[in-house]
mmCIF file of C-alpha atoms and ligand atoms in Angstrom:
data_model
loop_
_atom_site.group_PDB
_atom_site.id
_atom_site.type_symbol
_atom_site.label_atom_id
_atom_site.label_comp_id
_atom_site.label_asym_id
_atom_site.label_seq_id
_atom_site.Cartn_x
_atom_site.Cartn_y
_atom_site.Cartn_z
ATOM 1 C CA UNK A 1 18.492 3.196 -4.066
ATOM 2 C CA UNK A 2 15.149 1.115 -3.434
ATOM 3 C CA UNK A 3 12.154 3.151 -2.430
ATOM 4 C CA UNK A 4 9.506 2.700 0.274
ATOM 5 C CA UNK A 5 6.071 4.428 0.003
ATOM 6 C CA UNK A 6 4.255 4.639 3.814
ATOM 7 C CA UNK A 7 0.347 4.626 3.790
ATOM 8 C CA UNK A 8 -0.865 6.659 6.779
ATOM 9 C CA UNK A 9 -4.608 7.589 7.410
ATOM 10 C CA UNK A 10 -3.386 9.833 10.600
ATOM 11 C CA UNK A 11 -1.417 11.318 13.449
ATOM 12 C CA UNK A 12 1.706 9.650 11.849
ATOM 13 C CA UNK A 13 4.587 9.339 14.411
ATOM 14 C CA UNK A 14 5.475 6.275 12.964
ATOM 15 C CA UNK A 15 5.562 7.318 9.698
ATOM 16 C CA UNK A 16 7.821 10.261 11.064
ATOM 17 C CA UNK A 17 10.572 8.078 12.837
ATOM 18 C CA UNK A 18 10.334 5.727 9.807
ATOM 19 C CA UNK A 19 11.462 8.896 7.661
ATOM 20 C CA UNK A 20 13.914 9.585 10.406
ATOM 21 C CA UNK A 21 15.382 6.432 9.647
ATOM 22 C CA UNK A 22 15.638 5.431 6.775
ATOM 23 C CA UNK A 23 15.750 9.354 4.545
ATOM 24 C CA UNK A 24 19.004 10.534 7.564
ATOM 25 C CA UNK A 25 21.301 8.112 7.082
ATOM 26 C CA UNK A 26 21.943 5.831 3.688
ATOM 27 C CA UNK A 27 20.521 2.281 4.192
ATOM 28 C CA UNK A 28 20.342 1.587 0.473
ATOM 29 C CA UNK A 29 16.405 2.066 1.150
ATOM 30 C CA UNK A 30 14.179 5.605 1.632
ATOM 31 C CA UNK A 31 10.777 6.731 2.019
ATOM 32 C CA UNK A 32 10.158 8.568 -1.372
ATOM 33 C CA UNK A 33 6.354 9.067 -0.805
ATOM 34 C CA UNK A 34 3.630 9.023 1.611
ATOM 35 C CA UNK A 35 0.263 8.190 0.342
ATOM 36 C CA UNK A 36 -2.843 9.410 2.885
ATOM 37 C CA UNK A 37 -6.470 8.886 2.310
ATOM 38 C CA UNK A 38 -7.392 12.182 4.546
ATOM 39 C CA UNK A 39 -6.383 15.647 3.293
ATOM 40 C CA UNK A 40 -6.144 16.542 6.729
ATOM 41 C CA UNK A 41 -3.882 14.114 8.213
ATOM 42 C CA UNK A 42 -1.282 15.614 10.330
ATOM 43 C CA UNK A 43 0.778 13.026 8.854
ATOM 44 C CA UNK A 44 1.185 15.351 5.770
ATOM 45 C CA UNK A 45 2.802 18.174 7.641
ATOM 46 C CA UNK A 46 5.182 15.964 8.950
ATOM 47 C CA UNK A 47 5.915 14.493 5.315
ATOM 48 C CA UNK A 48 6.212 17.937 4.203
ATOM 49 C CA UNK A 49 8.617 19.189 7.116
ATOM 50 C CA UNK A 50 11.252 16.196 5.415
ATOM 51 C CA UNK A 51 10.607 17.093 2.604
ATOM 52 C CA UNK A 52 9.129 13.792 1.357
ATOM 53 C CA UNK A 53 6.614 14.357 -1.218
ATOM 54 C CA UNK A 54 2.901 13.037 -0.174
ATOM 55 C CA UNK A 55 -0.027 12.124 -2.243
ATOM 56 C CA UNK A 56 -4.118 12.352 -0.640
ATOM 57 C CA UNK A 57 -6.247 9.709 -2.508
ATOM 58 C CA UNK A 58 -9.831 9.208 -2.242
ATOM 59 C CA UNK A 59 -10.633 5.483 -0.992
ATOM 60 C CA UNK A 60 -12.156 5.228 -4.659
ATOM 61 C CA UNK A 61 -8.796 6.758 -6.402
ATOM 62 C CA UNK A 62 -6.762 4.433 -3.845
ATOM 63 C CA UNK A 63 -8.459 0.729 -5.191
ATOM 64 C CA UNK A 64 -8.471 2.566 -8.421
ATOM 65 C CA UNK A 65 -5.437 0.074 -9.901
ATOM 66 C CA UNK A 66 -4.818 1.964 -12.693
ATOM 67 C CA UNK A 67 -4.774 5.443 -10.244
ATOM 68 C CA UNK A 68 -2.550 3.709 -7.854
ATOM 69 C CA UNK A 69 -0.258 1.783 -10.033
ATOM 70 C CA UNK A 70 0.451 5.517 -11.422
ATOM 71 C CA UNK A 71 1.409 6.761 -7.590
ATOM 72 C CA UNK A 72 3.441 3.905 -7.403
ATOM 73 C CA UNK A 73 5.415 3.884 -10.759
ATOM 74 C CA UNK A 74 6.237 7.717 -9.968
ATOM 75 C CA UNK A 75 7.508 7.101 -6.955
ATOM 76 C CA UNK A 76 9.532 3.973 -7.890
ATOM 77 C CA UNK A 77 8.218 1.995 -4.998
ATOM 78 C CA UNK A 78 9.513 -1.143 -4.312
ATOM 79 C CA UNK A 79 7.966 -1.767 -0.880
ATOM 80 C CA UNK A 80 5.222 -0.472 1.178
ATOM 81 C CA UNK A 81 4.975 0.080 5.281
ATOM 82 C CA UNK A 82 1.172 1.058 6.527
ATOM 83 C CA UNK A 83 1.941 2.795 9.646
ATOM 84 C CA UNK A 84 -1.676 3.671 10.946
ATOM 85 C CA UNK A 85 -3.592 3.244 7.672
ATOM 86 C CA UNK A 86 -6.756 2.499 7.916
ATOM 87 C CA UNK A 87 -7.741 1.151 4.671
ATOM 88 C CA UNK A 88 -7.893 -2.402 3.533
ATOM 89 C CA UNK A 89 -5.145 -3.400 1.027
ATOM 90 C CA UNK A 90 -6.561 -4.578 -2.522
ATOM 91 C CA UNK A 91 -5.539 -8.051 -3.611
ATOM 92 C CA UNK A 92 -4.235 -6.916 -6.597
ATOM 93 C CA UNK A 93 -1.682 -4.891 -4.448
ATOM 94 C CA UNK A 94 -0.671 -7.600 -2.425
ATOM 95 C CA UNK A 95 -0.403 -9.634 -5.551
ATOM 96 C CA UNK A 96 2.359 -6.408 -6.955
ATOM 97 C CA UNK A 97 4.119 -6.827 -3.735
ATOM 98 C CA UNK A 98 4.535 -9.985 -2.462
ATOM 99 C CA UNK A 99 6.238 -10.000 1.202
ATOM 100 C CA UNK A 100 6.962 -6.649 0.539
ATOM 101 C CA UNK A 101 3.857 -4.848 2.654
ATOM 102 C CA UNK A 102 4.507 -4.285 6.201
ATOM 103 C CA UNK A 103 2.482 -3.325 8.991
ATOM 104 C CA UNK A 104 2.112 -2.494 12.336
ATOM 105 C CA UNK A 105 -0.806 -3.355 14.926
ATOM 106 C CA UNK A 106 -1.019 -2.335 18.618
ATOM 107 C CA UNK A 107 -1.489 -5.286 20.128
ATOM 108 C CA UNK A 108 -0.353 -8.697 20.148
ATOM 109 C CA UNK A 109 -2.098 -9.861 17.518
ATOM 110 C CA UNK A 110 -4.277 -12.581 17.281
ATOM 111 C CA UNK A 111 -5.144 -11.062 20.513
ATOM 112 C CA UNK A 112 -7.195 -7.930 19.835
ATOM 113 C CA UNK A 113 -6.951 -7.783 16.262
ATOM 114 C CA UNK A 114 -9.780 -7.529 13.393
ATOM 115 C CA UNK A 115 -11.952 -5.679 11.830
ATOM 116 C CA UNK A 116 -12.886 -2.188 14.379
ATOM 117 C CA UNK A 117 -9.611 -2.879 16.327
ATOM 118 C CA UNK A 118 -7.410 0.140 15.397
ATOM 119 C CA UNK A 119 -6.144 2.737 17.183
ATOM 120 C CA UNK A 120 -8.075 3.376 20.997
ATOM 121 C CA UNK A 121 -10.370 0.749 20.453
ATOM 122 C CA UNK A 122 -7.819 -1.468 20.801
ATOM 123 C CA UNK A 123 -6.739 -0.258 23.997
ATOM 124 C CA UNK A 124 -9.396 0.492 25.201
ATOM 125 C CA UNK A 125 -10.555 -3.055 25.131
ATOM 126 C CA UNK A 126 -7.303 -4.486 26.339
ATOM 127 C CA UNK A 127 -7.753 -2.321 29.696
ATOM 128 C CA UNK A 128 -11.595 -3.442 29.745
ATOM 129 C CA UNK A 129 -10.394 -6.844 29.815
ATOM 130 C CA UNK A 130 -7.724 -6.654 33.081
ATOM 131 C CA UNK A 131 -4.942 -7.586 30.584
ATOM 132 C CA UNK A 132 -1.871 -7.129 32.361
ATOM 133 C CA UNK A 133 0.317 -6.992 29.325
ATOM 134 C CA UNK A 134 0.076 -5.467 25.514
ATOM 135 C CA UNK A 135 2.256 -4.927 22.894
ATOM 136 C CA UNK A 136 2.774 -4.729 19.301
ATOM 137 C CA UNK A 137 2.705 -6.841 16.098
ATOM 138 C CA UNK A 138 4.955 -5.864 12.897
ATOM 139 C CA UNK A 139 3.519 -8.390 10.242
ATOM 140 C CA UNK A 140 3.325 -8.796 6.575
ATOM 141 C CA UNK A 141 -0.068 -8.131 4.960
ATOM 142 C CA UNK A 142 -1.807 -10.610 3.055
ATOM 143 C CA UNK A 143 -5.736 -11.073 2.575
ATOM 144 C CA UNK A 144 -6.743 -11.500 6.265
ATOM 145 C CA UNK A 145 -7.173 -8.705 8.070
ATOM 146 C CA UNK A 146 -3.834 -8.284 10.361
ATOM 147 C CA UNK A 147 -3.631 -11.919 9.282
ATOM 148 C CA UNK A 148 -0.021 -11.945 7.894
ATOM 149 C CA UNK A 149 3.352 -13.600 8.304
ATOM 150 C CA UNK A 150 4.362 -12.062 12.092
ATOM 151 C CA UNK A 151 7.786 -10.613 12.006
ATOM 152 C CA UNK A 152 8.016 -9.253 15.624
ATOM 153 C CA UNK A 153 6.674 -8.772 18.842
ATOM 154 C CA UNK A 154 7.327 -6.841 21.648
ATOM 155 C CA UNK A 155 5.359 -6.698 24.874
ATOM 156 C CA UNK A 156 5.335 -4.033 27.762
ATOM 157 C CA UNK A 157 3.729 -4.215 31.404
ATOM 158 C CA UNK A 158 -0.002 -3.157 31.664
ATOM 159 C CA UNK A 159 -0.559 -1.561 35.087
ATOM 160 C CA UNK A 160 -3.931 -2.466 37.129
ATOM 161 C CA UNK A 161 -3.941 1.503 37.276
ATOM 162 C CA UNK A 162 -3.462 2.279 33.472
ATOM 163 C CA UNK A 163 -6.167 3.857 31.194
ATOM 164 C CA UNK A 164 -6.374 3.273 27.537
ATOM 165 C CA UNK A 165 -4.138 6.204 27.250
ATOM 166 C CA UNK A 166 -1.371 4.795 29.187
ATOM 167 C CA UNK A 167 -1.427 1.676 27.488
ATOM 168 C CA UNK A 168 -1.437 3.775 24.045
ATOM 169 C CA UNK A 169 1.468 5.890 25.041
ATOM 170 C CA UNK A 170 3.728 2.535 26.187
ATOM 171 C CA UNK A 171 2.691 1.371 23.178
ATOM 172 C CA UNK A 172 4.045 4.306 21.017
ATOM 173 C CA UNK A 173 7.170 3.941 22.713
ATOM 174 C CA UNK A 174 7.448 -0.196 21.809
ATOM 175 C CA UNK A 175 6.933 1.732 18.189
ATOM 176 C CA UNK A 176 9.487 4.154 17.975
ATOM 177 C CA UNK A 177 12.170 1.534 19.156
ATOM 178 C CA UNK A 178 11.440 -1.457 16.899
ATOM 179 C CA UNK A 179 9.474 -0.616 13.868
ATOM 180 C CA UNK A 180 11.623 0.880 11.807
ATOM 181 C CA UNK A 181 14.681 -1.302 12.589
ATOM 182 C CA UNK A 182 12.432 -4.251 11.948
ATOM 183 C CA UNK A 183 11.336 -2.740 8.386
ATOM 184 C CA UNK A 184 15.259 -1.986 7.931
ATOM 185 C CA UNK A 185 16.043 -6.050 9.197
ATOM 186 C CA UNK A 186 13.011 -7.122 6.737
ATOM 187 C CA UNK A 187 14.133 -5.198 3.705
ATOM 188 C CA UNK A 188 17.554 -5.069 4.046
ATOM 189 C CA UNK A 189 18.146 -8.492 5.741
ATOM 190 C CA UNK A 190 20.457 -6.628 8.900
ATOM 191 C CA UNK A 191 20.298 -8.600 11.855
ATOM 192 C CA UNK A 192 17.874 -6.726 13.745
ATOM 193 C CA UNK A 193 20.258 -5.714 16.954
ATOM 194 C CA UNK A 194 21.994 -4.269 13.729
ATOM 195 C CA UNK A 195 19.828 -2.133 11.940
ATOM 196 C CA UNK A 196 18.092 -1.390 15.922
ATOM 197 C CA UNK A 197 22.062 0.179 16.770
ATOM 198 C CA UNK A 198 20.648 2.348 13.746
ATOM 199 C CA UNK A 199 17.528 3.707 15.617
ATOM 200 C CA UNK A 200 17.945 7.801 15.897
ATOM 201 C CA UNK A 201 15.741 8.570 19.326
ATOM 202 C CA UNK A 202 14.615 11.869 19.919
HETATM 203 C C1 GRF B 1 -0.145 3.079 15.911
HETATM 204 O O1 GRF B 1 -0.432 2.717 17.224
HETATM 205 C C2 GRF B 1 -0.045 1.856 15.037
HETATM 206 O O2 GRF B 1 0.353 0.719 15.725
HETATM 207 C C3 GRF B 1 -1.465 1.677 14.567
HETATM 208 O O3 GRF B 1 -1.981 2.962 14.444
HETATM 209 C C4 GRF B 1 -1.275 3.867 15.284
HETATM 210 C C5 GRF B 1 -0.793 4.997 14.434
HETATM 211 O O4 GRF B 1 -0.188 6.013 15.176
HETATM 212 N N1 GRF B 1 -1.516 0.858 13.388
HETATM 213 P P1 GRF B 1 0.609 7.165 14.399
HETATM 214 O O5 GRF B 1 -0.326 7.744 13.355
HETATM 215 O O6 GRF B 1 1.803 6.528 13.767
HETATM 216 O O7 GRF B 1 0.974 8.185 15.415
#
């Protein structure tokens, strides 16, 4: 069994179906930790109601190498997947896991992407702008911020009526469907129609 740890600063319904995934039904590959800088992330409860173990770190404890190379020893991690993580990845992380980060922006990136485009803001800005599509990025993570390798994109229909929050929730949908069969296609090498016949909605 190979191991995936998933960094999450928030909500975490990503990191959820991601657990639904891959910790259900025996890919060869499970979530055996989540790592959050906030104690209060939500994202914990939902850890803890699958019983995967989760760790809080400090943003000083998490570029700690020595502190973090302990996490990820424990835990046997062999690949990581930032599902609304909001802090930057230290090279010497990259440099453990080469091809082996993956994450997820809400947008297609290089549109919209960058430092202060997370979450609403980015949005909020694609409304402000009269897009009249969005979507979202899965991409590896290397030094630039949402910079990386692009693995997929999927787009959805922005509405001359839509607010940020409409966009966001389309968005969330695009999420559910593709990220974690794209992780499961990246890690795994499964065609991606494959490991997406694998997708458990709710
Ligand atoms: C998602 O929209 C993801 O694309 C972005 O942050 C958001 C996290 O949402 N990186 P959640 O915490 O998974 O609900």
């Amino acid at each position: 069994m190979k191991h995936i740890a998933v960094f999450a600063s928030g909500n975490g319904s990503n990191a959820e179906n991601i657990i639904r995934y891959f910790n259900l039904q025996d890919l060869g590959w499970k979530v055996s930790v989540v790592v959050s800088n906030r104690a209060d992330a939500y994202v914990l409860q939902r850890a803890a109601r699958h019983g995967v173990p989760s760790v809080v770190m400090t943003k000083a404890q998490f570029n700690n190498q020595a502190e973090m190379s302990l996490v990820l020893d424990q835990y046997s991690v062999d690949a990581i997947v930032l599902a609304g993580f909001l802090l930057m990845i230290p090279t010497w992380l990259i440099a453990r896991y080469p091809d082996s980060i993956i994450n997820i922006h809400p947008s297609l990136l290089p549109k919209y992407g960058g430092r202060g485009m997370y979450g609403r803001h980015v949005h909020e800005a694609v409304v402000a702008a009269g897009e009249r599509e969005s979507g979202i990025t899965i991409h590896l993570v290397n030094e630039d911020c949402d910079g990386g390798k692009v693995l997929y994109q999927a787009s959805t229909e922005v509405l001359p009526e839509d607010s940020a929050e409409d966009v966001e929730r389309k968005i969330h949908e695009l999420e559910e469907v593709y990220y974690p069969a794209v992780i499961a296609s990246t890690l795994t090498g499964c065609e991606l129609g494959e490991c997406m016949a694998k997708v458990m909605m709710h």
